[in-house]
CSV table of C-alpha atoms in Angstrom, one decimal:
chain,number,residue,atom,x,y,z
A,1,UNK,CA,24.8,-8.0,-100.5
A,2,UNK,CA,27.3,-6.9,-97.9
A,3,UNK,CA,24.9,-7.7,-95.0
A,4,UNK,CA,25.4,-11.1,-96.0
A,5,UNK,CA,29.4,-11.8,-96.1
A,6,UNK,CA,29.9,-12.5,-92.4
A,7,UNK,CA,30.3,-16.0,-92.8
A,8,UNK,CA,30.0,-18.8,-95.2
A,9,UNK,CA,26.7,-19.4,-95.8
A,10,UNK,CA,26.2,-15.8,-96.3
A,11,UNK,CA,28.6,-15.9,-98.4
A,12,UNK,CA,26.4,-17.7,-100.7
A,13,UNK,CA,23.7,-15.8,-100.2
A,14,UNK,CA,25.4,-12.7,-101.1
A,15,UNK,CA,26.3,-14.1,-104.6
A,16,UNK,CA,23.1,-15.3,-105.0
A,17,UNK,CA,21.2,-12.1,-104.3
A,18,UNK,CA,23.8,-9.8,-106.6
A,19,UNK,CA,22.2,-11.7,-109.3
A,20,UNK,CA,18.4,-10.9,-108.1
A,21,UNK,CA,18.9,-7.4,-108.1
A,22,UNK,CA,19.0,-6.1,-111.6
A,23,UNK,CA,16.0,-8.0,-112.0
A,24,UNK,CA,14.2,-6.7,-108.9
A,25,UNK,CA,15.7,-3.2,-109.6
A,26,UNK,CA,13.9,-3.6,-113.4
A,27,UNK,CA,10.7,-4.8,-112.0
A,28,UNK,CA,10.1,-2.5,-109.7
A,29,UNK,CA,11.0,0.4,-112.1
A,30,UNK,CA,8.3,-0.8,-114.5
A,31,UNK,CA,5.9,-1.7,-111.9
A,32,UNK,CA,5.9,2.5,-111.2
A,33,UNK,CA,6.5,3.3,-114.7
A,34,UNK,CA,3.2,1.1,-115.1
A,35,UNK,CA,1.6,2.2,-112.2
A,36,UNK,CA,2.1,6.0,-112.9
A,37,UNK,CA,1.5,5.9,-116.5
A,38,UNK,CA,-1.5,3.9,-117.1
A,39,UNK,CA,-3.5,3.7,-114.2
A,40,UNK,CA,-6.4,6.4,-113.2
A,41,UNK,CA,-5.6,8.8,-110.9
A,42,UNK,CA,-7.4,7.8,-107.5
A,43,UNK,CA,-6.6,6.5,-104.3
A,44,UNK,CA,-5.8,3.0,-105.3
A,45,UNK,CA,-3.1,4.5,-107.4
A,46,UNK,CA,-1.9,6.4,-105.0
A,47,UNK,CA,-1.9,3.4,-102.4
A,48,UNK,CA,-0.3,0.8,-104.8
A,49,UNK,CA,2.5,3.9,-105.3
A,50,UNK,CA,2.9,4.0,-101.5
A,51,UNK,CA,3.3,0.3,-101.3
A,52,UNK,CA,5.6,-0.1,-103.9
A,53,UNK,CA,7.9,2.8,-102.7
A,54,UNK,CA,7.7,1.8,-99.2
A,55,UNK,CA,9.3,-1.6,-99.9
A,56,UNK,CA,11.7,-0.4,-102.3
A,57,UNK,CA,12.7,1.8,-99.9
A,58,UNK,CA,13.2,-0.5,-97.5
A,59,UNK,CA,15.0,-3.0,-100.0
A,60,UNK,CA,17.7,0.2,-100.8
A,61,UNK,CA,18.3,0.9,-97.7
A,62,UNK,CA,19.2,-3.0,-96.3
A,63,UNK,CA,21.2,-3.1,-99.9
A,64,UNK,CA,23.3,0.2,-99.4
A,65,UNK,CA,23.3,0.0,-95.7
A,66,UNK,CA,23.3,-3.4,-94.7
A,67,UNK,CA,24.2,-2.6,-90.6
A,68,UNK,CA,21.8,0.0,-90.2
A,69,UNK,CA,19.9,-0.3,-87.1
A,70,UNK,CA,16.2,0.0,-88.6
A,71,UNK,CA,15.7,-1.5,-91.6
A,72,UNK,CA,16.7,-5.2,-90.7
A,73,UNK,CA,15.7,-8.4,-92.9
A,74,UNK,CA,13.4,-9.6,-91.1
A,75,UNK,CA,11.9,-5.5,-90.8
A,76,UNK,CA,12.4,-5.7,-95.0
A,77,UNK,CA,10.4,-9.1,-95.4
A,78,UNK,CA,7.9,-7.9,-93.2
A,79,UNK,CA,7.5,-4.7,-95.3
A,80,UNK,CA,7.5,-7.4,-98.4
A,81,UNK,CA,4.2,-9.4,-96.9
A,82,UNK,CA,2.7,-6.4,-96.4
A,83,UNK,CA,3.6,-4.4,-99.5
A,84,UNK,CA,2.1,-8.0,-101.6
A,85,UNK,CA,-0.9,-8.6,-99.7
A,86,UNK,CA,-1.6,-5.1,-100.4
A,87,UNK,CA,-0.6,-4.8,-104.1
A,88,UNK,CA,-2.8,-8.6,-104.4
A,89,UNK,CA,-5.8,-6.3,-102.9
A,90,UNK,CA,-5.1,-3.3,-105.2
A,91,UNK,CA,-3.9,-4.7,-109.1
A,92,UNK,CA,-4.1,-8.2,-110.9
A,93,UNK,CA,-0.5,-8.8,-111.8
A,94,UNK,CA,1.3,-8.8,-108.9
A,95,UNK,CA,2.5,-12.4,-109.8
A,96,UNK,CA,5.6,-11.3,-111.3
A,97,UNK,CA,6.7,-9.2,-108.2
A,98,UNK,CA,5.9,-12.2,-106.1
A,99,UNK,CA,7.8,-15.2,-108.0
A,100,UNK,CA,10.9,-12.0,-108.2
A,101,UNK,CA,10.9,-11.6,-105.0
A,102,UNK,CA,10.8,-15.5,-104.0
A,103,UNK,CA,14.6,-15.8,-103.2
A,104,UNK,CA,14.6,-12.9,-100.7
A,105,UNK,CA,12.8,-15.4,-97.9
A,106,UNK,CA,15.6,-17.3,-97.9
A,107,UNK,CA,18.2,-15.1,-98.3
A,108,UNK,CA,17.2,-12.9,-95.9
A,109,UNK,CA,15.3,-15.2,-94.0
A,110,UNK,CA,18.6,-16.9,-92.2
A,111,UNK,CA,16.9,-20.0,-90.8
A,112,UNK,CA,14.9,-22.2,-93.0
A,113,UNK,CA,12.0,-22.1,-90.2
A,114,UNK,CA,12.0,-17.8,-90.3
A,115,UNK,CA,12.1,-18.3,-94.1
A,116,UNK,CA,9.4,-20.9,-94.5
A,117,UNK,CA,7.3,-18.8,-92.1
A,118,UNK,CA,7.6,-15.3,-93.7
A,119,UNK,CA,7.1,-17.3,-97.5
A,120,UNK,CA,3.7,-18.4,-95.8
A,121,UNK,CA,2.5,-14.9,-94.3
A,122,UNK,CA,3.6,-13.4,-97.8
A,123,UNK,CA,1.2,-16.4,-99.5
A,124,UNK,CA,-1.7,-16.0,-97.4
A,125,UNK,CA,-1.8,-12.3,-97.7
A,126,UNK,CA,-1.7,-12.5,-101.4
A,127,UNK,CA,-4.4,-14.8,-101.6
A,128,UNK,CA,-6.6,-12.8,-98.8
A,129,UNK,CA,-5.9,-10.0,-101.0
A,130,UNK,CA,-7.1,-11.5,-104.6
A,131,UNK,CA,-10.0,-12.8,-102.9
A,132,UNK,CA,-10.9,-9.5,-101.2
A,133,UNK,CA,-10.2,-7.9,-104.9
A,134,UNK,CA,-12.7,-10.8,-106.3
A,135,UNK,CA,-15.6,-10.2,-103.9
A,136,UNK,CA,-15.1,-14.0,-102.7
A,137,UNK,CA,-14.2,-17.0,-103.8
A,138,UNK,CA,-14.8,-17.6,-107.4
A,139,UNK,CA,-13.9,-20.5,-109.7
A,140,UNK,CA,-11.1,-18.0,-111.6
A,141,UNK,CA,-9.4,-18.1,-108.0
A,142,UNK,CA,-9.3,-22.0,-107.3
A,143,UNK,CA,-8.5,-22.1,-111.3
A,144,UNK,CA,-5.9,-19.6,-111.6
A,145,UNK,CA,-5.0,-17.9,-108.8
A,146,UNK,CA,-4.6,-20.4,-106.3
A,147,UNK,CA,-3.0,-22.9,-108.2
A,148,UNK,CA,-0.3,-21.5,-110.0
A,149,UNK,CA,0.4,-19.8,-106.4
A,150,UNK,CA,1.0,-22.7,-104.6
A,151,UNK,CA,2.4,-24.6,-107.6
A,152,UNK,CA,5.1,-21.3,-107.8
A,153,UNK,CA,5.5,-21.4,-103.4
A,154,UNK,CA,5.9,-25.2,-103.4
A,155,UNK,CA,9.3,-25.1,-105.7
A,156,UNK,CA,10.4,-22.3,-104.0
A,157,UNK,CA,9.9,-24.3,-100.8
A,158,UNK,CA,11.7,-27.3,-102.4
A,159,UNK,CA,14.7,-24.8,-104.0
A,160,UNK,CA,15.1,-23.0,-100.8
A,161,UNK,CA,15.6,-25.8,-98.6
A,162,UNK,CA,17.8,-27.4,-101.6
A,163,UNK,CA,19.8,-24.6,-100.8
A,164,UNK,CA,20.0,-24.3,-97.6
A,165,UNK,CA,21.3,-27.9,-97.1
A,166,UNK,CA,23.9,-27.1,-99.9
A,167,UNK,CA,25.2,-24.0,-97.7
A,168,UNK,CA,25.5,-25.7,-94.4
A,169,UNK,CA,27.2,-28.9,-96.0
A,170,UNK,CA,29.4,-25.9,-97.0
A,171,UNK,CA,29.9,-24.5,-94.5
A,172,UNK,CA,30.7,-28.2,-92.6
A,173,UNK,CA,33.4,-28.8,-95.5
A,174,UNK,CA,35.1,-25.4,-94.8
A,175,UNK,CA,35.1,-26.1,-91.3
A,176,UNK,CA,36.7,-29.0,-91.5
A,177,UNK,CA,39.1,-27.9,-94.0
A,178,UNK,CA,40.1,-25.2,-92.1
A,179,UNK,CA,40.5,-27.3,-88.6
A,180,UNK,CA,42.5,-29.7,-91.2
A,181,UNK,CA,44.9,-26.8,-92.7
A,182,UNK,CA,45.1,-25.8,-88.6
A,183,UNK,CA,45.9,-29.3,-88.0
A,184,UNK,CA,48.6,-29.6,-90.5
A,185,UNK,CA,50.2,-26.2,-89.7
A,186,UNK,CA,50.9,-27.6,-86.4
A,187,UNK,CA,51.9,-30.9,-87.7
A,188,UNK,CA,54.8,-28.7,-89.4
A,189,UNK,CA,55.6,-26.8,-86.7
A,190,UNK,CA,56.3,-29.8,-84.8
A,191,UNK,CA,57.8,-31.8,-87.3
A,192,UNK,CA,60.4,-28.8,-87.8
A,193,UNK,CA,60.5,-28.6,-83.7
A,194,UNK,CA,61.3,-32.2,-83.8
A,195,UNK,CA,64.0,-31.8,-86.7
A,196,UNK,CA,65.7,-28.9,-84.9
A,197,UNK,CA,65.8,-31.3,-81.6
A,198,UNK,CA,67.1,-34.3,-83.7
A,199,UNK,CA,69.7,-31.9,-85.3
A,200,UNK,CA,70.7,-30.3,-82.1
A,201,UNK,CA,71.2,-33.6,-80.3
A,202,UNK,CA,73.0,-35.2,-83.2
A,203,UNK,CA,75.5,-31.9,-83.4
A,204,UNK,CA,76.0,-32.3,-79.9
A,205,UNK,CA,76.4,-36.1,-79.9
A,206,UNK,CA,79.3,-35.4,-82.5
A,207,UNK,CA,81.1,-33.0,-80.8
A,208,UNK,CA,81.3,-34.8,-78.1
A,209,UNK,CA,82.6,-37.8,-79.8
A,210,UNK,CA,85.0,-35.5,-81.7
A,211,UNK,CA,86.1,-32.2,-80.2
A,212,UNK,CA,85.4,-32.8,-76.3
A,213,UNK,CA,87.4,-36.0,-76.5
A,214,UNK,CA,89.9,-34.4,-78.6
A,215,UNK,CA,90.0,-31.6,-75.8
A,216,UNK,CA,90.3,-33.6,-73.1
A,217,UNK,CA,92.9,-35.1,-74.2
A,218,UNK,CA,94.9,-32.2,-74.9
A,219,UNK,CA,94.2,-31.2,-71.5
A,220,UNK,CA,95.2,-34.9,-69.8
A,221,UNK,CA,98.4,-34.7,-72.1
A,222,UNK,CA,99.1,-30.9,-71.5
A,223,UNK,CA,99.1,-31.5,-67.6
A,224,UNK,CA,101.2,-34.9,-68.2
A,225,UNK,CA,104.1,-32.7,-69.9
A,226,UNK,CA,104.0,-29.8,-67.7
A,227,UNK,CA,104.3,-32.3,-64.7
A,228,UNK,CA,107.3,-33.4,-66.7
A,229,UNK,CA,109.4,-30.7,-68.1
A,230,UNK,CA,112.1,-31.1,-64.9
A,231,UNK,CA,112.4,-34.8,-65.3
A,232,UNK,CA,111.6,-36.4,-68.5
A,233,UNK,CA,111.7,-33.3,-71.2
A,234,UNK,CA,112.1,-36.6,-74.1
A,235,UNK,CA,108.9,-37.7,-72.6
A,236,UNK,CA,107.0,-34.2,-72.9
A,237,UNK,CA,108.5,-33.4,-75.5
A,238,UNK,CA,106.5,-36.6,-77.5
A,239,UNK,CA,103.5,-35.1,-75.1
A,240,UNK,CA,103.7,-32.3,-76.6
A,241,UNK,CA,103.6,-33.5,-80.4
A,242,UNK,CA,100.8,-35.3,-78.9
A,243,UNK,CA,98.9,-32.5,-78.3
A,244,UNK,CA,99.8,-30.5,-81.6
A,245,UNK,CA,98.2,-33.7,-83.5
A,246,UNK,CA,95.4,-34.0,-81.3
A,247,UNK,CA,94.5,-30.1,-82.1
A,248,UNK,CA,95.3,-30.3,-85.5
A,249,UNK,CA,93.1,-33.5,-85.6
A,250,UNK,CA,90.2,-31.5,-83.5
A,251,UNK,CA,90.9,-28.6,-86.0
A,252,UNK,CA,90.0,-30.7,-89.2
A,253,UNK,CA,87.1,-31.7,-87.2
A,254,UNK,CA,85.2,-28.8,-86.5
A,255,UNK,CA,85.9,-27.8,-90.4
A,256,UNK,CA,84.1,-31.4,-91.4
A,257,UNK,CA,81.3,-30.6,-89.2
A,258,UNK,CA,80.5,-26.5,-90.2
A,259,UNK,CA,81.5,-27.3,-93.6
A,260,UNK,CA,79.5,-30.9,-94.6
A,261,UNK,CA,76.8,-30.8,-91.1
A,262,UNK,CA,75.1,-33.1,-92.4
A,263,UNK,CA,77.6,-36.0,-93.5
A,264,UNK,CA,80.5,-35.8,-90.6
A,265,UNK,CA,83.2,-38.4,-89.6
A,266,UNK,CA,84.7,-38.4,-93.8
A,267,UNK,CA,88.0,-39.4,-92.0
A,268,UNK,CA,86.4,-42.2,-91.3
A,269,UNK,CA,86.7,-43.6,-95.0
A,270,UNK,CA,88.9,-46.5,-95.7
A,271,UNK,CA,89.5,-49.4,-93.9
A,272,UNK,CA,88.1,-49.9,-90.3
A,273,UNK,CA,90.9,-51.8,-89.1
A,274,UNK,CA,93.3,-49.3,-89.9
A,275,UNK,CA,90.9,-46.7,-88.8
A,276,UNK,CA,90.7,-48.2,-85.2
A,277,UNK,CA,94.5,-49.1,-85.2
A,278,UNK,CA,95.7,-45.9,-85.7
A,279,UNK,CA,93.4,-44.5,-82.9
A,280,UNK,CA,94.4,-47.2,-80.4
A,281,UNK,CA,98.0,-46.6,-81.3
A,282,UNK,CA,97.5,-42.9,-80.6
A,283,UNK,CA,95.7,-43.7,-77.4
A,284,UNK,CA,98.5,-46.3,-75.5
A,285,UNK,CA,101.2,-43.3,-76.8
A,286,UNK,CA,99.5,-40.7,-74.7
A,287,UNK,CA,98.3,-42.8,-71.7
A,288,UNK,CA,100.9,-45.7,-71.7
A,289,UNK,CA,98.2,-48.4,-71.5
A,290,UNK,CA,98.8,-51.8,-72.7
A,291,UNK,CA,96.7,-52.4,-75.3
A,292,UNK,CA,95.9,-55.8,-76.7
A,293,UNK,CA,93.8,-55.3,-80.6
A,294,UNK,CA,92.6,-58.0,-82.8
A,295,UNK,CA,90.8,-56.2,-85.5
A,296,UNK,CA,89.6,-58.3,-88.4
A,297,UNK,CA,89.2,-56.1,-91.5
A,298,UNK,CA,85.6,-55.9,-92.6
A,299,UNK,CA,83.6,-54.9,-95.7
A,300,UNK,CA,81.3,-52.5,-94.2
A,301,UNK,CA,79.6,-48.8,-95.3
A,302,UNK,CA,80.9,-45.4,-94.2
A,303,UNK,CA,78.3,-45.2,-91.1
A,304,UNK,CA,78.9,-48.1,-89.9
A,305,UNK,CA,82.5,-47.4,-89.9
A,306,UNK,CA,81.7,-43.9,-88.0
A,307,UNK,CA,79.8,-46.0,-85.6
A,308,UNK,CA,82.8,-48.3,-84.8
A,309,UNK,CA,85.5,-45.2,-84.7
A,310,UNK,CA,82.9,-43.1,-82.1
A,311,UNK,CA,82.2,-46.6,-80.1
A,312,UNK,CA,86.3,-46.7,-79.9
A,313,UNK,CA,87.0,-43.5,-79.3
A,314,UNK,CA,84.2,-42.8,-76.4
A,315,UNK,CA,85.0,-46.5,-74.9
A,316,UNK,CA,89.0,-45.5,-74.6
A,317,UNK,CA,88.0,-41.8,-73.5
A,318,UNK,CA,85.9,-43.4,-70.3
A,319,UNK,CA,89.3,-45.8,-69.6
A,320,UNK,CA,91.3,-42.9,-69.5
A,321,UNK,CA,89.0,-40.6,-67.2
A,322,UNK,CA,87.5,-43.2,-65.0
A,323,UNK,CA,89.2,-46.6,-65.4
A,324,UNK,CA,92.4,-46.4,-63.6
A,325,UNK,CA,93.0,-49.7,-65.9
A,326,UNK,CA,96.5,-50.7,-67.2
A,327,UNK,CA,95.4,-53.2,-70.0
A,328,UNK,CA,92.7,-52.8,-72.4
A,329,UNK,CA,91.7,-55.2,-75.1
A,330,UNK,CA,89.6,-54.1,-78.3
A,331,UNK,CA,88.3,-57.1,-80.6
A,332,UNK,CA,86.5,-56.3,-84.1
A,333,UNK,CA,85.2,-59.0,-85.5
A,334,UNK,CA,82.4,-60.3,-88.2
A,335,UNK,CA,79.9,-62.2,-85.2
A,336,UNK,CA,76.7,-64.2,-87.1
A,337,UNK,CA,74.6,-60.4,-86.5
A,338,UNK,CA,77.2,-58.6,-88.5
A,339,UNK,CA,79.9,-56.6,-86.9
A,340,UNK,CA,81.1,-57.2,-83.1
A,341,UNK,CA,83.0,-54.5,-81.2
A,342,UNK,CA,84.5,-55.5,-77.5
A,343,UNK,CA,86.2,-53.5,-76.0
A,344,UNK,CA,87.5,-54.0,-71.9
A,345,UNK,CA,89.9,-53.2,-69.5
A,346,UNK,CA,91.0,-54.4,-66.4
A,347,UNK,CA,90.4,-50.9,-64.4
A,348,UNK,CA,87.9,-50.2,-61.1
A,349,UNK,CA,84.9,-50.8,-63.3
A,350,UNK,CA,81.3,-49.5,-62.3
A,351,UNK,CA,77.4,-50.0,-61.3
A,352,UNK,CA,75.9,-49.5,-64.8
A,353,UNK,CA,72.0,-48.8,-63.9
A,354,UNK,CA,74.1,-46.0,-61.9
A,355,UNK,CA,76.0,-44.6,-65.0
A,356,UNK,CA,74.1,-41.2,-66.7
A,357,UNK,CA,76.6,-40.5,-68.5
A,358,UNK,CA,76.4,-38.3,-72.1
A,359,UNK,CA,78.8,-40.7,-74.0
A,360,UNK,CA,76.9,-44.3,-73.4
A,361,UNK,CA,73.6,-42.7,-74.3
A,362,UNK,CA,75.1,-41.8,-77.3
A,363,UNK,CA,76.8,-44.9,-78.4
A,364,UNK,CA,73.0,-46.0,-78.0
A,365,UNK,CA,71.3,-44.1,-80.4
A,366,UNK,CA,74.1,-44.1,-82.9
A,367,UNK,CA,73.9,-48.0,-83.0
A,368,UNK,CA,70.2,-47.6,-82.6
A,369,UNK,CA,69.8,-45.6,-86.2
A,370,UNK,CA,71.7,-48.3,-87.6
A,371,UNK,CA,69.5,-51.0,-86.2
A,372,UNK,CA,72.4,-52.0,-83.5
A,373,UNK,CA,72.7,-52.1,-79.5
A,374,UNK,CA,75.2,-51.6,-76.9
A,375,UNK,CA,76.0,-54.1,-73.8
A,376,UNK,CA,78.0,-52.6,-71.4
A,377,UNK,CA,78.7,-55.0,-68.7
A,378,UNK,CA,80.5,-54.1,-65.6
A,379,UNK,CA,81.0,-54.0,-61.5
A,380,UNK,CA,82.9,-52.6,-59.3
A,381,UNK,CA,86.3,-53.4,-59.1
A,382,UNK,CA,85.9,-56.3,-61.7
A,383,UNK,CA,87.0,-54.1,-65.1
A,384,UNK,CA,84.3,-53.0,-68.1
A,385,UNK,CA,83.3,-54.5,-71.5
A,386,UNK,CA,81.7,-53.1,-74.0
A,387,UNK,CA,79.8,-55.0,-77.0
A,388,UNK,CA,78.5,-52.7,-79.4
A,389,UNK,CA,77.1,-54.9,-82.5
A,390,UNK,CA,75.7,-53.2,-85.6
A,391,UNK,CA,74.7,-55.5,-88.6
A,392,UNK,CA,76.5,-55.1,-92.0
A,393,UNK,CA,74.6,-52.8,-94.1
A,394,UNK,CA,72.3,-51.5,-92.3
A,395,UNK,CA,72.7,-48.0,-92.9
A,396,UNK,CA,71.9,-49.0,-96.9
């Protein structure tokens, strides 16, 4: 029944009632067939006739045109009580029309009140009407009639309301489904928000570490050897070799990060010590620093090797912009945590709740995946150190 499929619970009612119409459409064409064919012409025949095609009628119409503005259930079950009380008056066996149409109070009925109270209009006018067909009230009608009537009402009474309660825990369970598929759509849009964010800070976080140190380097060296052409060409000449390394470094790079995003810093493999060395090495060539190194040579996974280099490489990058310093010192060493990294300088040194810098954050969260933390200890004028401490294994 099309009238029916606007929600859930009609839903059900509209399967339920697909099934009650061949039946109904079969009893109602023997009904006439029996109506026409055996009964005496007279005007009982003729009203039974107009009874029975009045609410067929009405049933065909609310069944082919289910939003048409006249015949509406509750129009169709009124027609019903009418058209049974009637028939109860007119004929004998109208017990098989009424236990058929038993269903269509509560399909049609929406509310188990509006049902309820149409299936006892529809039971009092069929028992008015066998009584009035009786001549009163005889022991056939307690005995029979009245009996079986409210034997065959009370299970419909029972299965309707069985029913309904089945359709409305239903139509609670789809609800809740539905809030629940809601609830985890927007759990995955945020989680893939999220996982875009995390991606788009840890890209950046690398190319800071990586290409903007690289290209600020370039730049410190570039300006160092153009200052220098006139007067010490040997000198910018080694600037200048500098700067190729440093771009072909940067160059190899960017093709680690677009080509393996998710696994970056594989020229960080190998030993840690050497790793470090060869940076610090590169970094008192270009800057002329003194730099004093004691780097112990530890056992430790390719992270935390990555976390060391970066650590290095952002902690040199701030003595070279902002230090002024002429000695830095860089110990690696296994502490009783795992793996200590100090580096300090002797430079002009700064207020650290003041600093909002890109790079320290960074060194924080790196060393924070691993389950590590960085000190940075400082004041003005005094020089810088920097503790980063990451414990051995932690990324396995």
């Amino acid at each position: 029944m099309t009238a029916l499929a606007g929600s859930t619970a009609d839903a059900f009612w509209a399967t339920s009632l697909r099934r009650w119409n061949a039946v109904c459409w079969l009893l109602f064409a023997v009904m006439a067939v029996g109506l026409v064919a055996m009964d005496r012409p007279g005007a009982g025949k003729y009203a039974a006739l107009a009874l029975l095609g009045g609410m067929v009628l009405c049933y065909a119409v609310l069944d082919r045109f289910p939003s048409n503005p006249v015949v509406r259930p509750h129009v169709y079950l009124s027609v019903l009580v009418v058209a049974l009380g009637g028939l109860a008056y007119l004929r004998g066996n109208y017990a098989a029309l009424f236990m058929v149409t038993l269903p269509h109070y509560w399909m049609f009925g929406r509310t188990p009140r509006a049902s309820m109270a149409f299936l006892g209009l529809a039971t009092t006018a069929t028992l008015a009407g066998n009584v009035l067909r009786q001549d009163g009230w005889t022991v056939e009608f307690f005995t029979e009639v009245l009996v079986s009537t409210l034997i065959v009402v009370a299970v419909g009474v029972l299965i309707g309301l069985w029913a309904h309660s089945v359709v409305a825990q239903s139509a609670e369970r789809a609800g809740l489904i539905s809030e629940l598929e809601q609830a985890q759509a927007e759990l995955s849009e945020a989680h893939k928000r999220q996982g875009a964010a995390d991606e788009r800070e840890r890209m950046a976080r690398e190319i800071h570490d990586t290409l903007a140190q690289g290209f600020a380097s370039i730049i410190v060296l570039a300006e160092a050897a153009r200052a220098g052409l006139g007067s010490e060409p040997g000198r910018s000449a080694q600037q200048l070799r500098s700067i190729e390394s440093t771009a072909r470094e940067n160059l190899a790079e960017a093709r680690e990060l677009v080509g393996s995003p998710q696994r970056p810093g594989q020229a960080a493999a190998g030993s840690v010590a050497r790793t470090l060395r060869r940076t610090l090495d590169r970094f008192a060539e270009d800057t002329g620093l003194t730099v004093d190194a004691e780097l112990e040579d530890l056992e430790c996974d390719q992270q935390t090797r990555i976390a060391l280099l970066r650590c290095t490489q952002e902690s040199l990058a701030n003595v070279r912009k902002h230090a002024r310093a002429s000695t830095v010192g860089v110990v690696l060493a296994r502490g009783p945590y795992g793996a200590e990294l100090e580096i300090t300088d002797d430079g002009a040194g700064f207020v650290v709740e003041e600093s909002s810098g890109f790079g320290l954050d960074g060194m924080r969260k790196r060393l924070a995946e691993l389950g590590g933390r960085l000190t940075v200890t400082s004041s003005v004028g005094d020089g810088t150190r920097v503790l980063a401490l990451i414990p051995l294994g932690a990324a396995a």
